[in-house]
Amino acid sequence: MKGETVYVLDKGWVELQDVMGDDLAIVNAARVSYLGESKGPEQDRKLLLYLLHHKHTSPFEQVEFKFRVKAPLFVARQWMRHRTWSYNEMSRRYTSDEIDFYYPTAWRKQSQANKQASDEMLSDPKATATADEMIHEIVAKCDTTYQSLLSLGVSREMARMVLPQNLYTQFVAKVDAHNLMHFFRLRMSDDAQYEIRLYAQAIYHGFFKKVLPWTAGAFEETLHWG
Ligand SMILES: Cc1cc2nc3c(=O)[nH]c(=O)nc-3n(C[C@H](O)[C@H](O)[C@H](O)COP(=O)(O)OP(=O)(O)OC[C@H]3O[C@@H](n4cnc5c(N)ncnc54)[C@H](O)[C@@H]3O)c2cc1C
């Protein structure tokens, strides 16, 4: 599990760099209240559900995950609003290497019901082709301008200003299981942007469910309880 990578979007990925703890670590942390430990799978699973249902959240903080992520800037910006994670990100003040851009495979239309969301796909092939052409054209122009500014001797910290939001960045991010479940609730939800939803789902199915199968079962049961 540690060292495994799940792939997201056209060039993105999430690598599980480290993990500390398992379902039993949560169970045993909860039972330290009365100096107890595991009471067997059935009782332990029930306990995890009870803890989640009653928002007895601190035992879930005993399990930690560390990821290395490659994601477009606009996804990273949404991600880093989650203040309970610890982050370190690559800096375009230090490096002009690995300039990769995200190109969507389809275009979503503006939702009429939700001002900040998208819903149906842009189905008109002519409009889709024009949108594809436009993004490739402007991104190529940004990339060329960036390289030209560097060639002129402009500093990396200034030249980066012309790079667009679909530029990929990389960061390491550490979080405990309680705050990771909070991230899942918000970012796997239908109203989260499609691209960050894919990252949240990749972490959930690729790592979380495998490291914490009992907790994931309880999480899924409580997901719609409010
Ligand atoms: C669909 C969607 C749309 C969004 N749209 C916008 C938008 O238009 N504009 C915008 O600015 N943001 C937007 N956000 C970001 C959102 O407001 C949160 O910043 C982000 O989801 C992180 O959530 P959080 O603060 O609960 O998580 P975390 O920062 O991980 O915090 C987890 C919990 O810890 C507690 N906590 C953490 N820090 C503090 C603190 N300083 N004081 C008190 N309690 C704290 C809170 O209970 C919080 O819920 C959006 C998020 C989503 C999911």
Short mmCIF file of N, CA and C and ligand atoms in Angstrom, two decimals, residues 81-84 116 179 182 186-187 191-192, ligand 1:
data_model
loop_
_atom_site.label_atom_id
_atom_site.label_comp_id
_atom_site.label_asym_id
_atom_site.label_seq_id
_atom_site.Cartn_x
_atom_site.Cartn_y
_atom_site.Cartn_z
N ARG A 81 -7.53 24.93 0.98
CA ARG A 81 -8.45 25.62 1.90
C ARG A 81 -8.71 24.75 3.13
N HIS A 82 -8.35 23.48 3.03
CA HIS A 82 -8.55 22.56 4.16
C HIS A 82 -7.37 22.73 5.12
N ARG A 83 -7.60 23.53 6.16
CA ARG A 83 -6.52 24.00 7.03
C ARG A 83 -6.03 22.94 8.00
N THR A 84 -6.75 21.86 8.13
CA THR A 84 -6.36 20.83 9.10
C THR A 84 -5.33 19.86 8.52
N GLN A 116 -22.27 28.21 -8.96
CA GLN A 116 -20.84 27.91 -9.04
C GLN A 116 -20.55 26.52 -9.62
N ASN A 179 -10.01 14.29 9.77
CA ASN A 179 -10.08 15.43 8.85
C ASN A 179 -10.11 14.99 7.39
N HIS A 182 -13.69 14.42 6.66
CA HIS A 182 -14.34 15.73 6.45
C HIS A 182 -14.10 16.19 5.01
N LEU A 186 -16.96 16.78 1.93
CA LEU A 186 -17.11 18.02 1.13
C LEU A 186 -16.71 17.81 -0.32
N ARG A 187 -15.64 17.07 -0.55
CA ARG A 187 -15.06 17.05 -1.90
C ARG A 187 -15.48 15.84 -2.74
N ASP A 191 -21.74 18.61 -5.29
CA ASP A 191 -21.54 20.04 -5.57
C ASP A 191 -20.07 20.45 -5.58
N ALA A 192 -19.16 19.51 -5.33
CA ALA A 192 -17.72 19.82 -5.44
C ALA A 192 -17.34 19.79 -6.93
C1 LIG B 1 -18.62 22.98 -2.81
C2 LIG B 1 -17.73 23.98 -2.15
C3 LIG B 1 -17.78 25.30 -2.55
C4 LIG B 1 -16.95 26.25 -1.95
N1 LIG B 1 -17.01 27.56 -2.37
C5 LIG B 1 -16.21 28.48 -1.79
C6 LIG B 1 -16.24 29.85 -2.21
O1 LIG B 1 -17.00 30.23 -3.09
N2 LIG B 1 -15.39 30.72 -1.62
C7 LIG B 1 -14.54 30.35 -0.61
O2 LIG B 1 -13.81 31.19 -0.10
N3 LIG B 1 -14.49 29.06 -0.20
C8 LIG B 1 -15.29 28.13 -0.75
N4 LIG B 1 -15.21 26.82 -0.34
C9 LIG B 1 -14.22 26.46 0.68
C10 LIG B 1 -14.91 26.27 2.06
O3 LIG B 1 -15.46 27.50 2.52
C11 LIG B 1 -13.87 25.76 3.08
O4 LIG B 1 -12.85 26.73 3.21
C12 LIG B 1 -13.23 24.45 2.65
O5 LIG B 1 -14.21 23.55 2.19
C13 LIG B 1 -12.51 23.84 3.84
O6 LIG B 1 -13.48 23.40 4.75
P1 LIG B 1 -13.24 23.47 6.29
O7 LIG B 1 -12.90 24.85 6.75
O8 LIG B 1 -14.45 22.86 6.95
O9 LIG B 1 -12.00 22.47 6.45
P2 LIG B 1 -10.71 22.58 7.35
O10 LIG B 1 -9.99 23.85 7.11
O11 LIG B 1 -9.95 21.30 7.17
O12 LIG B 1 -11.27 22.62 8.80
C14 LIG B 1 -11.99 21.51 9.35
C15 LIG B 1 -12.85 22.02 10.48
O13 LIG B 1 -11.99 22.53 11.51
C16 LIG B 1 -12.59 23.70 12.08
N5 LIG B 1 -11.68 24.84 11.88
C17 LIG B 1 -10.53 24.85 11.15
N6 LIG B 1 -9.95 26.05 11.20
C18 LIG B 1 -10.74 26.81 11.96
C19 LIG B 1 -10.69 28.16 12.40
N7 LIG B 1 -9.70 28.97 12.08
N8 LIG B 1 -11.69 28.62 13.18
C20 LIG B 1 -12.72 27.82 13.52
N9 LIG B 1 -12.85 26.53 13.17
C21 LIG B 1 -11.86 26.04 12.40
C22 LIG B 1 -13.94 23.89 11.41
O14 LIG B 1 -14.93 23.22 12.15
C23 LIG B 1 -13.76 23.19 10.08
O15 LIG B 1 -14.98 22.73 9.51
C24 LIG B 1 -16.04 25.86 -0.92
C25 LIG B 1 -16.01 24.52 -0.53
C26 LIG B 1 -16.82 23.59 -1.12
C27 LIG B 1 -16.74 22.14 -0.69
#
